[in-house]
Amino acid sequence: LSVEENIMATHTVDRASAHEILPQFTARWSSRAFAPTALDEAQLFRVLEAARWAPSGSNTQPWRFVYALRGTPEFARFLELMVPFNRSWAAHAGALVALVSTDTLPDGRPHPSHAFDAGAAWMSLALQAHAMGLHAHAIGGYDRTAAPAALGLPAGFAPQVLIALGHPGDPAALPAELLTRERPSDRKPLSDLVFRGSFAPAQAG
Ligand SMILES: Cc1cc2nc3c(=O)[nH]c(=O)nc-3n(C[C@H](O)[C@H](O)[C@H](O)COP(=O)(O)O)c2cc1C
């Protein structure tokens, strides 16, 4: 299948957008059903390549990616960082990626947007993975205190998210409590999120 056919066929889900948008935004979602097979390193690098092209403040590219492939000792070390709930399903992923970012600009001043920029890289990664028929699931539930040492981060690098990546698995193989959560979520309406001119409610009179 082509990348576009994958978007439409493999992962099409029933999310309705209120305005016309590109289909990848509603078709991507965070599944916890992974086929327990290692992710091909070439596929992983295609996904990371998309993240590399994300925009960042002054093109500083503060993101770094530390990865572990299924079946390696590193994979177990990444899993250890997760809270038990996340470990239970992420253990089946084909690869785990730690997305980290530097809190310091090249000139030594604090980086005002490193976390924001890392978020752009995450979304690029997630959309590319989805277009390739893969699942990408961000994980914030992990030990942020232990992560820098476990990942070998230099000083000034902040862990942002762990990412479970892999081929889609059979949702029926999930335990019941995960199966009930195995569906795309909705979003708040745009009217709750968007303000013309000022966030503050208009003054009466
Ligand atoms: C920064 C971040 C942290 C997250 N942490 C977790 C997590 O620890 N465990 C989990 O199961 N899902 C986690 N998620 C997935 C979100 O719950 C999910 O993206 C959100 O509910 C929207 O659903 P969707 O991605 O399916 O559209 C995280 C997502 C993000 C962006």
Coordinates of N, CA, C and O in Angstrom, one line a residue, residues 51 54-58 60-63 99-103 111-124 158-161:
A51 N 10.6 13.6 12.3 CA 10.8 14.4 13.5 C 11.9 15.4 13.3 O 11.8 16.6 13.7
A54 N 11.0 18.9 11.9 CA 10.1 19.8 12.7 C 10.7 21.2 12.8 O 11.9 21.3 12.8
P55 N 9.9 22.2 12.9 CA 10.4 23.6 13.1 C 10.8 23.7 14.6 O 10.2 23.1 15.4
S56 N 11.7 24.7 14.8 CA 12.1 25.0 16.2 C 12.6 26.4 16.3 O 13.0 27.0 15.2
G57 N 12.6 27.0 17.5 CA 13.0 28.4 17.6 C 14.4 28.6 17.1 O 15.3 27.8 17.5
S58 N 14.6 29.5 16.2 CA 15.9 29.8 15.6 C 16.6 28.6 15.0 O 17.8 28.5 14.9
T60 N 17.1 25.8 16.3 CA 18.1 25.2 17.2 C 18.0 23.7 17.3 O 18.9 23.0 17.9
Q61 N 16.8 23.1 16.9 CA 16.7 21.6 16.9 C 17.1 21.0 18.2 O 18.0 20.2 18.3
P62 N 16.4 21.4 19.3 CA 16.8 21.0 20.7 C 16.6 19.6 21.0 O 17.0 19.1 22.0
W63 N 15.9 18.9 20.1 CA 15.5 17.5 20.4 C 16.6 16.5 20.2 O 17.5 16.7 19.3
L99 N 12.3 10.8 23.8 CA 12.5 12.2 23.2 C 12.9 13.1 24.3 O 12.2 13.3 25.3
V100 N 14.1 13.6 24.2 CA 14.7 14.5 25.2 C 15.1 15.8 24.5 O 15.2 15.9 23.2
S101 N 15.2 16.9 25.3 CA 15.6 18.2 24.6 C 16.5 19.0 25.5 O 16.5 18.8 26.8
T102 N 17.4 19.8 24.9 CA 18.3 20.6 25.7 C 17.7 21.9 26.2 O 17.0 22.6 25.4
D103 N 17.9 22.2 27.4 CA 17.3 23.4 28.0 C 18.2 24.7 27.8 O 17.9 25.7 28.4
H111 N 17.0 28.0 27.0 CA 16.2 27.8 25.8 C 14.7 28.0 26.1 O 14.2 27.2 26.8
P112 N 14.1 29.1 25.6 CA 12.7 29.3 26.0 C 11.7 28.3 25.4 O 10.6 28.2 25.9
S113 N 12.0 27.6 24.3 CA 11.0 26.8 23.7 C 11.4 25.4 23.4 O 10.8 24.7 22.6
H114 N 12.4 24.9 24.2 CA 12.9 23.5 23.9 C 11.8 22.5 24.1 O 11.7 21.5 23.2
A115 N 10.9 22.6 25.1 CA 9.9 21.6 25.3 C 8.8 21.7 24.2 O 8.3 20.7 23.7
F116 N 8.5 23.0 23.9 CA 7.5 23.2 22.8 C 8.0 22.7 21.5 O 7.3 22.0 20.7
D117 N 9.3 22.9 21.2 CA 9.9 22.4 19.9 C 9.9 20.8 19.9 O 9.6 20.2 18.9
A118 N 10.2 20.2 21.1 CA 10.1 18.8 21.2 C 8.7 18.2 20.9 O 8.6 17.2 20.3
G119 N 7.7 19.0 21.3 CA 6.3 18.6 21.0 C 6.1 18.6 19.5 O 5.3 17.7 19.0
A120 N 6.6 19.6 18.8 CA 6.5 19.6 17.3 C 7.1 18.3 16.7 O 6.6 17.7 15.8
A121 N 8.3 18.0 17.3 CA 9.0 16.8 16.8 C 8.2 15.5 17.0 O 8.1 14.6 16.2
W122 N 7.6 15.4 18.2 CA 6.7 14.3 18.6 C 5.6 14.2 17.5 O 5.3 13.1 17.0
M123 N 4.9 15.3 17.2 CA 3.8 15.2 16.4 C 4.2 14.8 14.9 O 3.5 14.0 14.3
S124 N 5.3 15.3 14.5 CA 5.8 14.9 13.2 C 6.1 13.4 13.1 O 5.7 12.7 12.2
A158 N 16.6 17.5 29.1 CA 15.4 17.1 29.9 C 14.7 16.0 29.2 O 14.4 16.2 28.0
P159 N 14.3 15.0 29.9 CA 13.4 14.0 29.2 C 12.1 14.6 29.0 O 11.5 15.2 29.9
Q160 N 11.5 14.4 27.8 CA 10.1 14.9 27.5 C 9.1 13.7 27.6 O 8.3 13.6 28.5
V161 N 9.2 12.8 26.6 CA 8.3 11.7 26.6 C 9.1 10.4 26.2 O 10.1 10.5 25.5

